[in-house]
PDB file of C-alpha atoms in Angstrom:
ATOM      1  CA  MET C1131      -9.847  37.583  91.737  1.00  0.00           C
ATOM      2  CA  GLY C1132     -12.689  35.071  91.536  1.00  0.00           C
ATOM      3  CA  ILE C1133     -12.548  31.549  92.944  1.00  0.00           C
ATOM      4  CA  ALA C1134     -12.418  29.956  89.483  1.00  0.00           C
ATOM      5  CA  GLU C1135      -9.566  32.202  88.356  1.00  0.00           C
ATOM      6  CA  ARG C1136      -7.595  31.549  91.536  1.00  0.00           C
ATOM      7  CA  LYS C1137      -8.027  27.777  91.160  1.00  0.00           C
ATOM      8  CA  ASN C1138      -6.900  27.980  87.558  1.00  0.00           C
ATOM      9  CA  ARG C1139      -3.756  29.884  88.558  1.00  0.00           C
ATOM     10  CA  GLU C1140      -3.000  27.393  91.300  1.00  0.00           C
ATOM     11  CA  LYS C1141      -3.439  24.543  88.831  1.00  0.00           C
ATOM     12  CA  GLN C1142      -1.097  26.207  86.342  1.00  0.00           C
ATOM     13  CA  ALA C1143       1.459  26.911  89.072  1.00  0.00           C
ATOM     14  CA  LEU C1144       1.466  23.260  90.139  1.00  0.00           C
ATOM     15  CA  ARG C1145       1.861  22.156  86.532  1.00  0.00           C
ATOM     16  CA  GLU C1146       4.925  24.386  86.245  1.00  0.00           C
ATOM     17  CA  ARG C1147       6.336  22.920  89.461  1.00  0.00           C
ATOM     18  CA  ILE C1148       5.918  19.436  88.027  1.00  0.00           C
ATOM     19  CA  LEU C1149       7.731  20.424  84.831  1.00  0.00           C
ATOM     20  CA  ASP C1150      10.501  22.223  86.731  1.00  0.00           C
ATOM     21  CA  ALA C1151      11.103  19.162  88.905  1.00  0.00           C
ATOM     22  CA  SER C1152      11.033  16.898  85.847  1.00  0.00           C
ATOM     23  CA  ARG C1153      13.530  19.100  84.045  1.00  0.00           C
ATOM     24  CA  ARG C1154      15.920  19.037  87.000  1.00  0.00           C
ATOM     25  CA  ILE C1155      15.739  15.240  87.176  1.00  0.00           C
ATOM     26  CA  VAL C1156      16.378  14.875  83.441  1.00  0.00           C
ATOM     27  CA  VAL C1157      19.314  17.309  83.488  1.00  0.00           C
ATOM     28  CA  ARG C1158      20.861  15.789  86.605  1.00  0.00           C
ATOM     29  CA  GLU C1159      20.210  12.068  86.053  1.00  0.00           C
ATOM     30  CA  GLY C1160      19.057  11.631  82.477  1.00  0.00           C
ATOM     31  CA  PHE C1161      15.652  10.819  81.037  1.00  0.00           C
ATOM     32  CA  ALA C1162      15.771   7.172  82.100  1.00  0.00           C
ATOM     33  CA  ALA C1163      15.657   8.281  85.744  1.00  0.00           C
ATOM     34  CA  LEU C1164      12.408  10.208  85.297  1.00  0.00           C
ATOM     35  CA  SER C1165       9.395   8.607  86.973  1.00  0.00           C
ATOM     36  CA  MET C1166       6.089   9.850  88.324  1.00  0.00           C
ATOM     37  CA  ARG C1167       7.031   8.787  91.856  1.00  0.00           C
ATOM     38  CA  LYS C1168      10.386  10.572  91.719  1.00  0.00           C
ATOM     39  CA  ILE C1169       8.705  13.746  90.463  1.00  0.00           C
ATOM     40  CA  ALA C1170       6.076  13.510  93.205  1.00  0.00           C
ATOM     41  CA  ASP C1171       8.786  13.135  95.843  1.00  0.00           C
ATOM     42  CA  ALA C1172      10.609  16.175  94.465  1.00  0.00           C
ATOM     43  CA  ILE C1173       7.565  18.450  94.789  1.00  0.00           C
ATOM     44  CA  GLU C1174       6.275  16.738  97.949  1.00  0.00           C
ATOM     45  CA  TYR C1175       2.937  15.678  96.493  1.00  0.00           C
ATOM     46  CA  SER C1176       1.403  12.259  96.077  1.00  0.00           C
ATOM     47  CA  PRO C1177       1.840  10.559  92.672  1.00  0.00           C
ATOM     48  CA  ALA C1178      -1.944  10.656  92.282  1.00  0.00           C
ATOM     49  CA  THR C1179      -1.792  14.464  92.172  1.00  0.00           C
ATOM     50  CA  LEU C1180       0.504  14.357  89.147  1.00  0.00           C
ATOM     51  CA  TYR C1181      -2.050  12.356  87.190  1.00  0.00           C
ATOM     52  CA  LEU C1182      -4.507  15.234  87.531  1.00  0.00           C
ATOM     53  CA  HIS C1183      -2.156  17.286  85.329  1.00  0.00           C
ATOM     54  CA  PHE C1184      -0.355  14.737  83.149  1.00  0.00           C
ATOM     55  CA  GLU C1185      -1.554  11.375  81.894  1.00  0.00           C
ATOM     56  CA  ASN C1186       1.852   9.724  82.296  1.00  0.00           C
ATOM     57  CA  ARG C1187       5.591  10.238  82.078  1.00  0.00           C
ATOM     58  CA  ASP C1188       5.468  10.375  78.281  1.00  0.00           C
ATOM     59  CA  GLU C1189       3.150  13.378  78.368  1.00  0.00           C
ATOM     60  CA  ILE C1190       5.618  15.151  80.649  1.00  0.00           C
ATOM     61  CA  ALA C1191       8.420  14.272  78.221  1.00  0.00           C
ATOM     62  CA  ARG C1192       6.441  15.759  75.327  1.00  0.00           C
ATOM     63  CA  ALA C1193       5.891  18.949  77.309  1.00  0.00           C
ATOM     64  CA  LEU C1194       9.624  19.150  77.996  1.00  0.00           C
ATOM     65  CA  CYS C1195      10.303  18.669  74.264  1.00  0.00           C
ATOM     66  CA  THR C1196       8.025  21.586  73.451  1.00  0.00           C
ATOM     67  CA  GLU C1197       9.847  23.727  75.996  1.00  0.00           C
ATOM     68  CA  GLY C1198      13.180  22.595  74.573  1.00  0.00           C
ATOM     69  CA  PHE C1199      12.230  23.764  71.088  1.00  0.00           C
ATOM     70  CA  ALA C1200      11.226  27.130  72.545  1.00  0.00           C
ATOM     71  CA  GLN C1201      14.630  27.381  74.253  1.00  0.00           C
ATOM     72  CA  LEU C1202      16.377  26.546  70.993  1.00  0.00           C
ATOM     73  CA  LEU C1203      14.404  29.195  69.113  1.00  0.00           C
ATOM     74  CA  ASP C1204      15.269  31.812  71.741  1.00  0.00           C
ATOM     75  CA  THR C1205      18.937  30.885  71.290  1.00  0.00           C
ATOM     76  CA  LEU C1206      18.775  31.386  67.515  1.00  0.00           C
ATOM     77  CA  LYS C1207      16.716  34.579  67.298  1.00  0.00           C
ATOM     78  CA  PRO C1208      19.447  37.070  68.317  1.00  0.00           C
ATOM     79  CA  HIS C1209      21.379  36.200  65.137  1.00  0.00           C
ATOM     80  CA  LEU C1210      18.598  37.399  62.828  1.00  0.00           C
ATOM     81  CA  SER C1211      20.132  40.885  62.873  1.00  0.00           C
ATOM     82  CA  ILE C1212      23.080  39.687  60.739  1.00  0.00           C
ATOM     83  CA  ALA C1213      22.486  41.145  57.279  1.00  0.00           C
ATOM     84  CA  ASP C1214      24.515  38.762  55.126  1.00  0.00           C
ATOM     85  CA  PRO C1215      22.564  35.488  54.852  1.00  0.00           C
ATOM     86  CA  ALA C1216      25.696  33.332  54.569  1.00  0.00           C
ATOM     87  CA  GLU C1217      27.177  34.804  57.745  1.00  0.00           C
ATOM     88  CA  ARG C1218      23.771  34.531  59.411  1.00  0.00           C
ATOM     89  CA  LEU C1219      23.648  30.827  58.542  1.00  0.00           C
ATOM     90  CA  LYS C1220      27.035  30.299  60.163  1.00  0.00           C
ATOM     91  CA  ALA C1221      25.948  32.150  63.291  1.00  0.00           C
ATOM     92  CA  LEU C1222      22.669  30.218  63.477  1.00  0.00           C
ATOM     93  CA  TRP C1223      24.387  26.858  63.188  1.00  0.00           C
ATOM     94  CA  ARG C1224      27.153  27.783  65.626  1.00  0.00           C
ATOM     95  CA  ALA C1225      24.436  28.704  68.118  1.00  0.00           C
ATOM     96  CA  TYR C1226      22.542  25.474  67.370  1.00  0.00           C
ATOM     97  CA  VAL C1227      25.597  23.299  68.019  1.00  0.00           C
ATOM     98  CA  ALA C1228      26.505  25.263  71.156  1.00  0.00           C
ATOM     99  CA  PHE C1229      22.944  24.813  72.455  1.00  0.00           C
ATOM    100  CA  GLY C1230      23.062  21.062  71.902  1.00  0.00           C
ATOM    101  CA  VAL C1231      26.362  20.682  73.729  1.00  0.00           C
ATOM    102  CA  ALA C1232      25.446  23.030  76.591  1.00  0.00           C
ATOM    103  CA  HIS C1233      21.995  21.472  77.136  1.00  0.00           C
ATOM    104  CA  GLN C1234      22.841  17.832  76.577  1.00  0.00           C
ATOM    105  CA  GLN C1235      19.852  16.232  78.299  1.00  0.00           C
ATOM    106  CA  THR C1236      17.368  18.622  76.711  1.00  0.00           C
ATOM    107  CA  TYR C1237      18.884  18.084  73.260  1.00  0.00           C
ATOM    108  CA  GLN C1238      18.895  14.323  73.635  1.00  0.00           C
ATOM    109  CA  LEU C1239      15.296  14.370  74.821  1.00  0.00           C
ATOM    110  CA  ILE C1240      14.266  16.429  71.785  1.00  0.00           C
ATOM    111  CA  PHE C1241      16.259  14.679  69.059  1.00  0.00           C
ATOM    112  CA  MET C1242      17.732  11.427  70.351  1.00  0.00           C
ATOM    113  CA  GLU C1243      15.420   9.834  72.925  1.00  0.00           C
ATOM    114  CA  ASP C1244      12.122   8.775  71.370  1.00  0.00           C
ATOM    115  CA  PRO C1245      10.791   9.991  67.997  1.00  0.00           C
ATOM    116  CA  THR C1246       7.212   9.895  69.287  1.00  0.00           C
ATOM    117  CA  TYR C1247       8.036  12.700  71.724  1.00  0.00           C
ATOM    118  CA  VAL C1248       9.258  14.984  68.959  1.00  0.00           C
ATOM    119  CA  GLY C1249       6.291  14.229  66.706  1.00  0.00           C
ATOM    120  CA  ALA C1250       3.844  14.834  69.519  1.00  0.00           C
ATOM    121  CA  ALA C1251       5.655  18.023  70.525  1.00  0.00           C
ATOM    122  CA  PHE C1252       5.363  19.389  66.970  1.00  0.00           C
ATOM    123  CA  ALA C1253       1.686  18.429  66.789  1.00  0.00           C
ATOM    124  CA  SER C1254       0.762  19.975  70.141  1.00  0.00           C
ATOM    125  CA  ALA C1255       2.708  23.139  69.315  1.00  0.00           C
ATOM    126  CA  ARG C1256       0.857  23.540  66.016  1.00  0.00           C
ATOM    127  CA  ASP C1257      -2.461  23.035  67.787  1.00  0.00           C
ATOM    128  CA  ALA C1258      -1.490  25.763  70.249  1.00  0.00           C
ATOM    129  CA  GLY C1259      -0.363  28.076  67.435  1.00  0.00           C
ATOM    130  CA  ASP C1260       3.185  28.241  68.821  1.00  0.00           C
ATOM    131  CA  ASP C1261       5.383  25.927  66.778  1.00  0.00           C
ATOM    132  CA  SER C1262       8.887  26.824  67.927  1.00  0.00           C
ATOM    133  CA  GLY C1263      10.435  23.873  66.091  1.00  0.00           C
ATOM    134  CA  ASP C1264       8.963  24.948  62.758  1.00  0.00           C
ATOM    135  CA  ALA C1265       9.944  28.562  63.457  1.00  0.00           C
ATOM    136  CA  ALA C1266      13.563  27.504  64.031  1.00  0.00           C
ATOM    137  CA  PHE C1267      13.444  25.587  60.744  1.00  0.00           C
ATOM    138  CA  ARG C1268      12.175  28.676  58.915  1.00  0.00           C
ATOM    139  CA  LEU C1269      15.072  30.821  60.162  1.00  0.00           C
ATOM    140  CA  VAL C1270      17.459  28.623  58.198  1.00  0.00           C
ATOM    141  CA  ALA C1271      15.202  28.190  55.160  1.00  0.00           C
ATOM    142  CA  ASP C1272      14.689  31.956  54.899  1.00  0.00           C
ATOM    143  CA  ALA C1273      18.441  32.574  54.869  1.00  0.00           C
ATOM    144  CA  LEU C1274      18.821  30.026  52.069  1.00  0.00           C
ATOM    145  CA  ASP C1275      16.012  31.709  50.122  1.00  0.00           C
ATOM    146  CA  GLU C1276      17.881  35.013  50.426  1.00  0.00           C
ATOM    147  CA  LEU C1277      21.064  33.436  49.081  1.00  0.00           C
ATOM    148  CA  LYS C1278      19.105  32.035  46.160  1.00  0.00           C
ATOM    149  CA  ALA C1279      17.491  35.422  45.466  1.00  0.00           C
ATOM    150  CA  GLN C1280      20.963  36.996  45.401  1.00  0.00           C
ATOM    151  CA  GLY C1281      22.148  34.470  42.820  1.00  0.00           C
ATOM    152  CA  ARG C1282      24.515  32.837  45.282  1.00  0.00           C
ATOM    153  CA  LEU C1283      22.764  29.475  45.136  1.00  0.00           C
ATOM    154  CA  PRO C1284      21.200  27.601  42.215  1.00  0.00           C
ATOM    155  CA  GLU C1285      17.686  28.667  41.265  1.00  0.00           C
ATOM    156  CA  THR C1286      16.656  25.028  41.488  1.00  0.00           C
ATOM    157  CA  ALA C1287      17.692  24.780  45.148  1.00  0.00           C
ATOM    158  CA  ASP C1288      14.795  23.742  47.376  1.00  0.00           C
ATOM    159  CA  SER C1289      15.327  25.677  50.605  1.00  0.00           C
ATOM    160  CA  GLU C1290      13.333  23.211  52.694  1.00  0.00           C
ATOM    161  CA  VAL C1291      15.275  20.198  51.439  1.00  0.00           C
ATOM    162  CA  TRP C1292      18.554  22.058  51.920  1.00  0.00           C
ATOM    163  CA  THR C1293      17.527  23.031  55.444  1.00  0.00           C
ATOM    164  CA  GLU C1294      16.829  19.384  56.241  1.00  0.00           C
ATOM    165  CA  ALA C1295      20.222  18.399  54.812  1.00  0.00           C
ATOM    166  CA  LEU C1296      22.056  21.083  56.786  1.00  0.00           C
ATOM    167  CA  TRP C1297      20.114  20.246  59.952  1.00  0.00           C
ATOM    168  CA  ALA C1298      21.097  16.602  59.588  1.00  0.00           C
ATOM    169  CA  THR C1299      24.737  17.643  59.162  1.00  0.00           C
ATOM    170  CA  MET C1300      24.745  19.854  62.255  1.00  0.00           C
ATOM    171  CA  HIS C1301      22.854  17.263  64.280  1.00  0.00           C
ATOM    172  CA  GLY C1302      25.618  14.832  63.403  1.00  0.00           C
ATOM    173  CA  ILE C1303      28.214  17.222  64.839  1.00  0.00           C
ATOM    174  CA  VAL C1304      26.252  17.567  68.089  1.00  0.00           C
ATOM    175  CA  ALA C1305      25.531  13.845  68.366  1.00  0.00           C
ATOM    176  CA  LEU C1306      29.191  12.972  67.858  1.00  0.00           C
ATOM    177  CA  ARG C1307      30.302  15.407  70.530  1.00  0.00           C
ATOM    178  CA  LEU C1308      27.690  14.102  72.994  1.00  0.00           C
ATOM    179  CA  THR C1309      28.390  10.429  72.410  1.00  0.00           C
ATOM    180  CA  CYS C1310      32.131  10.676  71.665  1.00  0.00           C
ATOM    181  CA  PRO C1311      33.514  13.699  73.561  1.00  0.00           C
ATOM    182  CA  VAL C1312      36.986  13.416  72.001  1.00  0.00           C
ATOM    183  CA  PHE C1313      35.578  13.914  68.496  1.00  0.00           C
ATOM    184  CA  PRO C1314      35.470  16.211  66.612  1.00  0.00           C
ATOM    185  CA  ARG C1315      38.914  17.277  67.807  1.00  0.00           C
ATOM    186  CA  ALA C1316      38.784  20.745  66.232  1.00  0.00           C
ATOM    187  CA  PRO C1317      36.810  23.538  67.930  1.00  0.00           C
ATOM    188  CA  LEU C1318      33.132  23.098  67.122  1.00  0.00           C
ATOM    189  CA  ASP C1319      32.788  26.573  65.562  1.00  0.00           C
ATOM    190  CA  THR C1320      35.622  25.659  63.197  1.00  0.00           C
ATOM    191  CA  VAL C1321      33.927  22.387  62.273  1.00  0.00           C
ATOM    192  CA  VAL C1322      30.610  24.162  61.661  1.00  0.00           C
ATOM    193  CA  ASP C1323      32.229  26.809  59.444  1.00  0.00           C
ATOM    194  CA  ALA C1324      34.181  24.180  57.494  1.00  0.00           C
ATOM    195  CA  ALA C1325      31.035  22.134  56.894  1.00  0.00           C
ATOM    196  CA  LEU C1326      29.084  25.154  55.666  1.00  0.00           C
ATOM    197  CA  ASP C1327      31.950  26.462  53.517  1.00  0.00           C
ATOM    198  CA  ALA C1328      32.317  23.075  51.865  1.00  0.00           C
ATOM    199  CA  TRP C1329      28.594  22.503  51.475  1.00  0.00           C
ATOM    200  CA  LEU C1330      27.518  25.951  50.304  1.00  0.00           C
ATOM    201  CA  GLY C1331      30.753  26.719  48.487  1.00  0.00           C
ATOM    202  CA  ALA C1332      30.478  23.667  46.290  1.00  0.00           C
ATOM    203  CA  HIS C1333      26.953  24.565  45.255  1.00  0.00           C
ATOM    204  CA  THR C1334      27.809  28.228  44.721  1.00  0.00           C
ATOM    205  CA  VAL C1335      30.701  27.369  42.405  1.00  0.00           C
ATOM    206  CA  ARG C1336      28.548  24.961  40.475  1.00  0.00           C
ATOM    207  CA  ALA C1337      25.803  27.544  40.127  1.00  0.00           C
ATOM    208  CA  SER C1338      27.857  30.533  38.953  1.00  0.00           C
ATOM    209  CA  ASP C1339      31.103  29.397  37.363  1.00  0.00           C
ATOM    210  CA  PRO C1340      31.178  27.584  34.005  1.00  0.00           C
ATOM    211  CA  PRO C1341      33.519  24.608  33.857  1.00  0.00           C
ATOM    212  CA  GLU C1342      37.016  25.469  32.665  1.00  0.00           C
ATOM    213  CA  PRO C1343      37.952  24.059  29.232  1.00  0.00           C
ATOM    214  CA  ARG C1344      40.357  21.167  29.320  1.00  0.00           C
ATOM    215  CA  LYS C1345      43.894  22.088  28.361  1.00  0.00           C
ATOM    216  CA  PRO C1346      45.571  20.009  25.655  1.00  0.00           C
ATOM    217  CA  SER C1347      48.109  17.636  27.125  1.00  0.00           C
ATOM    218  CA  GLY C1348      50.404  17.634  24.091  1.00  0.00           C
ATOM    219  CA  LYS C1349      49.910  13.938  23.669  1.00  0.00           C
ATOM    220  CA  SER C1350      48.122  12.329  20.789  1.00  0.00           C
ATOM    221  CA  SER C1351      44.430  11.927  21.352  1.00  0.00           C
ATOM    222  CA  ARG C1352      44.539   8.726  19.341  1.00  0.00           C
ATOM    223  CA  ALA C1353      43.518   5.833  21.538  1.00  0.00           C
ATOM    224  CA  PRO C1354      46.187   3.148  22.058  1.00  0.00           C
ATOM    225  CA  HIS C1355      45.660  -0.149  20.311  1.00  0.00           C
ATOM    226  CA  LYS C1356      43.976  -2.619  22.640  1.00  0.00           C
ATOM    227  CA  ARG C1357      44.290  -6.333  22.300  1.00  0.00           C
ATOM    228  CA  ALA C1358      41.514  -8.731  23.060  1.00  0.00           C
ATOM    229  CA  ALA C1359      41.441 -10.166  26.531  1.00  0.00           C
ATOM    230  CA  GLY C1360      43.509 -13.303  26.860  1.00  0.00           C
ATOM    231  CA  VAL C1361      45.316 -12.823  23.523  1.00  0.00           C
ATOM    232  CA  PRO C1362      49.146 -12.808  23.753  1.00  0.00           C
ATOM    233  CA  ALA C1363      50.884  -9.632  22.664  1.00  0.00           C
ATOM    234  CA  SER C1364      52.817 -11.424  19.937  1.00  0.00           C
ATOM    235  CA  ILE C1365      49.561 -12.455  18.294  1.00  0.00           C
ATOM    236  CA  ALA C1366      47.597  -9.281  18.939  1.00  0.00           C
ATOM    237  CA  LYS C1367      50.339  -6.999  17.558  1.00  0.00           C
ATOM    238  CA  PRO C1368      49.626  -6.283  13.890  1.00  0.00           C
ATOM    239  CA  LYS C1369      52.291  -7.574  11.497  1.00  0.00           C
ATOM    240  CA  THR C1370      54.079  -5.309   9.046  1.00  0.00           C
ATOM    241  CA  PRO C1371      53.294  -6.480   5.506  1.00  0.00           C
ATOM    242  CA  HIS C1372      56.283  -7.632   3.361  1.00  0.00           C
ATOM    243  CA  THR C1373      57.017  -5.714   0.200  1.00  0.00           C
TER     244      THR C1373
END
């Protein structure tokens, strides 16, 4: 191993130590507790050393966001083997919600802390050719495309828009559980399945089943006589002509 290669490995190893220490601080104390000095103390280096690898705390946060998306993608991938796209969607979203609840600090850092971190994480991942966030998005969109191809969703359904709508729904479930632990009261898998059954079921019915004809009520379809507003009934009621 040459000197340059060894130095590069040492630099990469120290970068990983910085991120590991940062992750532990965020998980244990929350993102607000993260500081360059606290990270430096954790790895027993001077704060100046950290600035050789990261410009500031925000850059570390963006790196943690990128890692978080990769973790999320790894959590979702095992469910790709499910053949039925509707069942696959349920499994994907159950796994998504479980990830958010089990990795609270990571999830909050990705989706609930600072939107600039998420945007920067997506941008840096695309530049590196490893966009885990977009890949996770595609897993859901592809399942919706399969449902549409099978005639189980309207042909006009835009899979990307529907994915955004479903993602927003599932994010709401996670956010509620993280910020209000007593709600939802039902098991989260049950809530996820109910949301998807209601959401997809409504669209499936609308796409495939024609509306049922209205049954006659047996009553006259003739509209009742209406009097003008403010006119007494005795005046508004038509008089029977005398013969």
